[in-house]
Amino acid sequence: MAGCHVKLYKEGRSSMNKMLLIFALVIGVTFYYTSYAFAGDYMQEIEGLKKRIEELEKNMEASERDTKEIKAVNHELECIKKAFGHLNIGVGITGIVQGTANNDDNNSNVIDGSYSVDLEIEADMKEWGTAFIHLEAGDGENVADEVEALTGVNADALGEQNDLEVAEAWWEFSLLDEYVTFTVGKLDPVVYWDANEIANDETAQFLADIFVNSIIVEWPDYTPGFHLLVTPNEFLDIRFGILSADSDWEDIFEDIFAAGGIDIKPKFGNFTGNYRFYGWINALDHIKWNNWLDGERLNKKAYHDDKVNSGFGLSFDQQITSDIILFCRFGLQEDDIAGESYEYETNPLRRATLGTEELDPFALRYSWSIGGQITGNRWGRPGDVLGIAFGQAIISSDYERYLRDEGVSPEDESHFEAYYSFRLNESIAISPDIQVITNMGGDDDADTVTVFGVRTQINF
């Protein structure tokens, strides 16, 4: 029996070993295939991570390239800013179409056009002040040559001036904490003595000469000289200047135009005003009316005298509400001045032509104008402006005498203008305009002429 038990024990142990071997093989096979499957998934994830890393590396390289490009562009922009960042550049283009009605007796009814281009460049030179240049070009008389009004109908019409010309070029610097400001170069005198908040810019405000600047003052046209401004406080400016009277760079101070004045700038609550008073003298040789008339009667062609012309002017503007500004302007000159003593191109719109090429006589003793503007805030158009003005050119007593000798009934010329500036956007404005002129040329029998027009202004 013992032998049997041993035999049975050995056989049982052998069977157990076989079962354990089989179980181990099953576990091993299962683990192998399971591990292989998981390993496959892990390999896919690893490959995916590898691709993502490669993409990130590529993106980083591209980002570095972009960063370098951005830095290069920024460097270039900084260079440009350094070279041109101190410049302020403005461009204005003005196109005007005008027509006349009831102008048959004076000339003819026409529809004409004109345009002008203004390029302004200002350079801030820090402690060395400011440099400025104004280039101007244009073409067309518009209806100014058909409407021979003493008060003018288009202050923007430049005639034949297609080439871009230097209108202003000056250097300005301040001293004593801006207590004193000095400007020297080629200047526009009306900028300093006859400015006005709402009646001073023919490209955006009134068009008639009488509502842009004083038609009485014998202004030189863009001329060399200097201007001195003293500002003792925020409410007062004191001005003085000497310029060449004939706008000629030859013998600059041989014949001078000199002016001096004060600007009072009060505040009434939140409303500001500007009250400018000035006197002027033009030292060119002028001829008196009596001498000129005697020369006409004797059919003489040489008119010479050494009379100096001088006068007084004022230009006021005052804000009375948040939307309304009023203005007035007045100018006075010598009563017995007929014109310059020699042939000299002057502003024909403020003189009457008496049939001689040697002389453009001064027809006026004084002139005045009043008006105002209202913004479109009241009707939901804050960028729009409505302007209305009226003025008169008062003829001199000698010119009255001349007209009577010619069989003309003398009378002062009156001028009315209204415009509406319709702003399309920040850069473009369209302005319908109407003007009515009575007693044109100082003739009481002259027909009342209406001038209608449209102005387009583009600024950028």
XYZ file of C-alpha atoms in Angstrom:
460
model
C 0.000 0.000 0.000
C 2.843 2.343 0.789
C 4.198 1.841 -2.677
C 0.850 2.663 -4.129
C 0.649 5.889 -2.125
C 4.075 6.918 -3.356
C 3.105 6.137 -6.909
C -0.119 8.052 -6.556
C 1.737 11.013 -4.985
C 4.242 11.139 -7.836
C 1.507 10.903 -10.444
C -0.474 13.678 -8.671
C 2.577 15.857 -8.443
C 3.305 15.348 -12.126
C -0.251 16.243 -13.012
C -0.065 19.384 -10.843
C 3.165 20.420 -12.516
C 1.607 19.947 -15.916
C -1.397 22.058 -14.880
C 0.839 24.794 -13.519
C 2.879 24.744 -16.712
C -0.246 24.996 -18.830
C -1.583 27.834 -16.628
C 1.717 29.660 -16.881
C 1.715 29.264 -20.653
C -1.836 30.654 -20.842
C -0.944 33.615 -18.613
C 2.210 34.260 -20.623
C 0.429 34.133 -23.945
C -2.354 36.372 -22.628
C 0.152 38.850 -21.192
C 2.159 38.812 -24.422
C -0.774 39.621 -26.638
C -2.189 42.118 -24.172
C 1.187 43.812 -23.803
C 1.606 43.881 -27.567
C -1.761 45.553 -27.990
C -1.015 48.118 -25.306
C 2.438 48.611 -26.725
C 0.903 49.357 -30.088
C -1.335 52.018 -28.526
C 1.622 53.484 -26.669
C 3.665 53.617 -29.852
C 0.880 55.471 -31.632
C 0.702 57.976 -28.796
C 4.453 58.360 -28.828
C 4.424 58.921 -32.588
C 1.660 61.498 -32.156
C 3.608 63.277 -29.424
C 6.679 63.205 -31.604
C 4.794 64.830 -34.476
C 3.347 67.463 -32.148
C 6.820 68.218 -30.823
C 8.117 68.531 -34.377
C 5.240 70.879 -35.267
C 5.884 72.956 -32.143
C 9.549 73.168 -33.062
C 8.606 74.293 -36.572
C 6.155 76.842 -35.148
C 8.815 78.102 -32.776
C 11.241 78.507 -35.655
C 8.560 80.318 -37.700
C 7.718 82.450 -34.667
C 11.364 83.344 -34.273
C 11.521 84.284 -37.948
C 8.324 86.340 -37.562
C 9.723 87.979 -34.464
C 12.886 88.892 -36.322
C 10.811 90.265 -39.220
C 8.619 92.238 -36.816
C 11.692 93.632 -35.113
C 13.130 94.578 -38.493
C 9.867 96.301 -39.513
C 9.671 98.091 -36.168
C 13.238 99.226 -36.597
C 12.427 100.596 -40.037
C 9.323 102.321 -38.661
C 11.360 103.844 -35.871
C 13.844 105.124 -38.426
C 11.001 106.628 -40.469
C 9.433 108.091 -37.358
C 12.770 109.539 -36.344
C 13.213 111.081 -39.773
C 9.617 112.270 -40.361
C 7.852 111.988 -37.025
C 8.403 115.690 -36.307
C 6.540 116.675 -39.484
C 2.881 117.608 -39.746
C 1.652 117.401 -43.335
C -1.725 118.578 -44.596
C -3.190 118.600 -48.087
C -6.300 120.475 -49.170
C -8.038 120.335 -52.557
C -10.771 122.841 -53.370
C -13.004 122.725 -56.439
C -15.577 125.451 -57.105
C -18.226 125.841 -59.795
C -20.057 129.193 -59.993
C -22.697 130.671 -62.250
C -24.298 134.085 -62.610
C -27.857 135.329 -63.034
C -28.976 138.782 -64.244
C -25.450 139.681 -65.291
C -26.280 140.430 -68.959
C -25.968 144.203 -68.695
C -22.652 144.043 -66.846
C -21.058 141.243 -68.824
C -22.722 137.892 -69.470
C -24.297 134.966 -67.652
C -21.811 132.133 -67.432
C -20.971 128.995 -65.484
C -17.240 128.716 -64.745
C -14.982 126.594 -62.580
C -11.737 126.821 -60.645
C -9.633 124.690 -58.378
C -6.792 125.095 -55.909
C -4.389 122.760 -54.121
C -2.653 123.587 -50.849
C 0.186 121.551 -49.362
C 1.333 122.569 -45.883
C 4.337 121.074 -44.096
C 5.255 122.027 -40.544
C 8.404 120.801 -38.823
C 8.755 120.873 -35.053
C 12.404 121.520 -34.288
C 11.999 121.421 -30.493
C 14.039 124.163 -28.841
C 14.885 125.581 -32.274
C 11.300 126.513 -33.028
C 9.096 125.647 -35.994
C 9.652 125.686 -39.742
C 6.712 125.962 -42.136
C 6.208 125.826 -45.891
C 2.983 126.326 -47.835
C 2.852 125.250 -51.482
C -0.058 126.395 -53.615
C -1.330 125.709 -57.121
C -4.571 126.228 -58.996
C -6.273 127.271 -62.183
C -9.305 129.245 -63.260
C -10.692 132.751 -62.766
C -14.182 131.308 -62.246
C -16.772 134.114 -62.600
C -14.542 136.778 -61.005
C -13.624 138.201 -64.421
C -17.285 138.398 -65.481
C -18.596 139.871 -62.219
C -16.570 143.066 -61.773
C -17.510 143.596 -58.143
C -15.521 145.798 -55.773
C -16.254 143.268 -53.018
C -15.153 140.184 -54.984
C -16.979 136.873 -55.498
C -14.285 134.166 -55.271
C -11.230 134.641 -53.067
C -9.997 131.126 -53.910
C -9.707 131.637 -57.688
C -5.990 131.855 -58.512
C -6.160 132.366 -62.261
C -3.541 130.579 -64.342
C -1.268 129.059 -61.719
C -0.861 125.405 -62.610
C 2.648 125.089 -61.192
C 3.064 124.409 -57.485
C 4.466 127.639 -56.053
C 5.864 128.502 -52.655
C 3.300 130.780 -51.028
C 4.782 130.823 -47.526
C 8.107 129.688 -46.115
C 9.117 130.812 -42.654
C 10.916 129.989 -39.447
C 9.363 130.794 -36.074
C 10.910 130.591 -32.634
C 9.973 131.719 -29.135
C 11.940 133.387 -26.379
C 11.429 134.003 -22.659
C 9.036 131.064 -22.141
C 7.012 131.995 -25.245
C 6.577 135.556 -24.027
C 8.085 136.686 -27.340
C 7.628 134.905 -30.691
C 9.567 135.904 -33.799
C 8.680 134.821 -37.345
C 10.834 135.523 -40.391
C 10.622 134.453 -44.043
C 8.033 134.676 -46.776
C 4.848 135.629 -44.938
C 1.138 136.134 -45.529
C 0.341 139.357 -43.621
C -3.411 138.712 -43.295
C -2.637 135.698 -41.092
C -1.212 137.953 -38.393
C -3.387 141.078 -38.480
C -6.716 140.229 -40.098
C -7.488 136.722 -38.840
C -11.035 135.739 -37.925
C -12.552 132.614 -36.434
C -15.383 132.239 -38.985
C -14.598 134.686 -41.835
C -11.045 133.982 -42.946
C -10.897 130.778 -45.017
C -12.248 130.768 -48.565
C -11.815 126.990 -48.833
C -14.242 126.241 -45.991
C -16.085 129.433 -45.011
C -17.283 132.455 -47.034
C -16.125 132.856 -50.638
C -16.528 136.601 -51.286
C -13.345 138.624 -50.769
C -15.036 141.086 -48.422
C -15.854 138.255 -45.992
C -12.408 136.629 -46.128
C -10.105 139.599 -45.484
C -10.302 143.355 -45.479
C -10.622 144.639 -49.045
C -9.451 148.068 -47.933
C -5.988 147.263 -46.615
C -3.263 147.386 -49.269
C -1.900 143.963 -48.334
C 1.266 142.765 -50.084
C 0.805 139.273 -51.497
C 3.061 136.634 -49.849
C 6.097 138.748 -49.203
C 9.428 138.644 -47.340
C 9.578 140.176 -43.893
C 9.272 139.508 -40.188
C 6.564 139.444 -37.537
C 7.032 139.974 -33.796
C 4.457 138.758 -31.266
C 4.507 139.651 -27.564
C 2.105 137.759 -25.272
C 2.094 139.302 -21.787
C -0.866 137.119 -20.704
C -3.501 134.767 -22.131
C -5.898 137.622 -22.859
C -3.607 139.922 -24.850
C -1.338 139.744 -27.903
C 0.764 142.643 -29.206
C 1.962 142.442 -32.827
C 4.342 144.318 -35.058
C 5.847 143.534 -38.441
C 7.721 144.932 -41.416
C 7.401 143.368 -44.865
C 8.281 144.221 -48.440
C 5.416 146.259 -49.893
C 5.893 145.114 -53.483
C 6.340 141.369 -52.748
C 9.735 141.641 -54.407
C 12.991 140.213 -53.071
C 14.903 143.135 -54.570
C 15.633 145.992 -52.140
C 13.423 144.310 -49.564
C 13.088 147.261 -47.201
C 13.210 150.097 -49.728
C 9.407 150.253 -49.889
C 7.862 148.651 -46.843
C 4.507 147.565 -45.540
C 4.420 147.979 -41.774
C 1.633 147.041 -39.386
C 1.100 146.951 -35.659
C -1.824 145.926 -33.539
C -3.263 144.297 -30.454
C -5.495 141.254 -30.015
C -7.786 141.174 -26.994
C -9.078 137.691 -26.138
C -11.712 137.877 -23.387
C -13.780 135.029 -21.988
C -17.431 135.388 -21.059
C -18.150 132.231 -19.113
C -17.314 129.386 -21.486
C -17.552 131.607 -24.565
C -14.411 133.064 -26.140
C -13.886 136.091 -28.325
C -11.140 137.762 -30.373
C -10.979 141.533 -30.839
C -8.190 142.571 -33.202
C -7.218 146.218 -33.802
C -4.409 147.212 -36.171
C -2.946 150.097 -38.106
C -0.881 149.868 -41.282
C 1.204 151.884 -43.714
C 2.248 151.125 -47.294
C 5.289 153.200 -48.250
C 5.085 152.640 -52.012
C 4.736 155.844 -54.021
C 1.067 156.593 -54.642
C -0.690 159.240 -56.684
C -3.486 161.481 -55.465
C -6.835 161.518 -57.187
C -6.544 165.126 -58.294
C -3.192 164.507 -59.975
C -4.461 161.359 -61.647
C -7.587 163.059 -62.969
C -5.531 165.947 -64.268
C -3.293 163.436 -66.034
C -6.339 161.806 -67.613
C -7.648 165.124 -68.872
C -4.263 166.000 -70.333
C -3.891 162.465 -71.740
C -0.642 161.947 -69.898
C 0.742 158.443 -69.562
C 3.138 159.073 -66.691
C 1.479 159.238 -63.288
C 3.815 159.809 -60.377
C 3.495 161.062 -56.843
C 5.118 160.186 -53.543
C 1.967 159.903 -51.446
C 2.070 157.178 -48.763
C -1.057 155.143 -48.112
C -2.130 154.155 -44.606
C -5.170 153.004 -42.728
C -6.834 151.257 -39.842
C -8.632 147.930 -39.452
C -10.398 145.683 -36.997
C -11.608 142.101 -37.049
C -13.874 140.749 -34.297
C -15.383 137.343 -33.616
C -17.381 136.350 -30.566
C -19.002 133.093 -29.534
C -22.445 133.759 -28.026
C -23.738 130.189 -27.595
C -22.233 126.727 -27.948
C -23.395 126.714 -31.599
C -23.329 130.367 -32.736
C -20.365 132.675 -33.463
C -20.731 136.246 -34.773
C -18.136 138.389 -36.572
C -17.580 141.897 -37.876
C -14.769 143.538 -39.847
C -13.952 147.146 -40.717
C -11.238 148.811 -42.785
C -10.322 152.407 -43.621
C -7.680 153.949 -45.919
C -6.637 157.391 -47.166
C -9.461 159.129 -49.007
C -7.424 160.894 -51.677
C -5.311 157.930 -52.848
C -5.965 156.879 -56.448
C -3.386 154.109 -56.759
C 0.300 153.330 -57.064
C 2.378 155.791 -59.021
C 3.704 153.160 -61.408
C 2.484 150.019 -63.086
C 2.131 147.462 -60.316
C 0.043 144.335 -60.166
C -2.430 144.704 -57.310
C -5.645 143.055 -56.260
C -8.145 144.161 -58.936
C -11.148 143.083 -56.872
C -10.871 146.068 -54.553
C -10.179 148.683 -57.213
C -12.106 150.025 -60.191
C -10.488 149.944 -63.630
C -10.804 153.318 -65.341
C -9.596 152.363 -68.780
C -5.858 152.762 -68.341
C -3.122 150.157 -68.042
C -0.862 152.477 -66.075
C -3.057 152.763 -63.006
C -5.627 150.817 -60.999
C -7.277 153.547 -58.943
C -8.436 152.957 -55.413
C -12.211 153.234 -55.525
C -12.947 152.749 -51.835
C -12.743 154.862 -48.724
C -13.739 152.117 -46.267
C -15.646 148.853 -46.009
C -17.474 146.898 -43.334
C -19.021 143.463 -42.941
C -20.999 141.509 -40.355
C -22.251 137.954 -40.139
C -22.283 134.717 -38.248
C -22.271 130.958 -38.394
C -24.286 128.258 -36.659
C -23.294 124.611 -36.418
C -25.674 121.768 -37.227
C -25.939 120.526 -33.633
C -29.452 121.938 -33.427
C -30.683 119.715 -36.266
C -28.589 116.629 -35.610
C -25.714 117.443 -37.996
C -22.862 118.532 -35.683
C -20.311 118.648 -38.517
C -22.381 120.983 -40.722
C -22.164 124.789 -40.737
C -24.546 127.501 -41.963
C -22.961 130.922 -42.598
C -24.643 134.249 -43.426
C -22.936 137.631 -43.971
C -23.599 141.130 -45.320
C -21.167 143.926 -46.132
C -20.619 147.133 -48.058
C -17.812 148.766 -50.009
C -18.028 152.513 -49.419
C -16.618 154.407 -52.401
C -14.386 157.458 -51.925
C -15.584 160.993 -52.595
C -13.058 161.392 -55.427
C -14.291 158.195 -57.074
C -17.850 159.468 -56.756
C -16.771 162.640 -58.550
C -15.114 160.577 -61.261
C -18.254 158.466 -61.764
C -20.434 161.575 -62.054
C -18.055 162.958 -64.683
C -18.570 159.679 -66.571
C -22.355 160.006 -66.357
C -22.737 157.319 -63.687
C -24.864 157.691 -60.558
C -22.521 156.652 -57.707
C -23.691 154.386 -54.908
C -21.998 152.099 -52.403
C -21.777 148.433 -53.385
C -23.567 145.925 -51.133
C -22.867 142.215 -50.858
C -24.841 139.348 -49.287
C -23.620 135.756 -49.003
C -24.973 132.542 -47.482
C -23.470 129.053 -47.591
C -24.178 125.667 -46.070
C -21.285 123.286 -45.496
C -22.552 119.699 -45.653
C -19.889 117.435 -44.139
C -19.855 113.947 -45.652
C -17.049 112.678 -43.389
C -13.945 113.966 -41.665
C -12.243 114.694 -44.995
C -14.948 115.818 -47.437
C -17.375 118.750 -47.301
C -19.736 120.092 -49.994
C -20.939 123.692 -49.709
C -23.724 125.249 -51.803
C -23.217 129.043 -51.888
C -25.270 132.050 -53.000
C -24.217 135.694 -53.305
C -26.258 138.777 -54.180
C -24.501 142.006 -55.257
C -26.245 145.365 -55.638
C -24.843 148.609 -57.115
C -21.950 146.636 -58.567
C -18.861 148.745 -59.212
C -20.427 151.666 -57.328
C -23.059 152.180 -60.048
C -26.542 152.895 -58.722
C -28.063 151.832 -62.066
C -26.285 148.473 -62.237
C -28.483 145.383 -62.162
C -28.543 143.264 -59.018
C -26.444 140.201 -59.829
C -26.794 136.775 -58.230
C -23.871 134.364 -58.076
C -24.626 130.768 -57.172
C -22.124 127.985 -56.757
C -21.004 124.736 -55.188
C -17.668 124.154 -53.468
C -16.109 120.770 -52.713
C -13.334 120.640 -50.146
C -11.155 117.564 -49.531
C -8.611 117.500 -46.714
C -6.214 114.679 -45.880
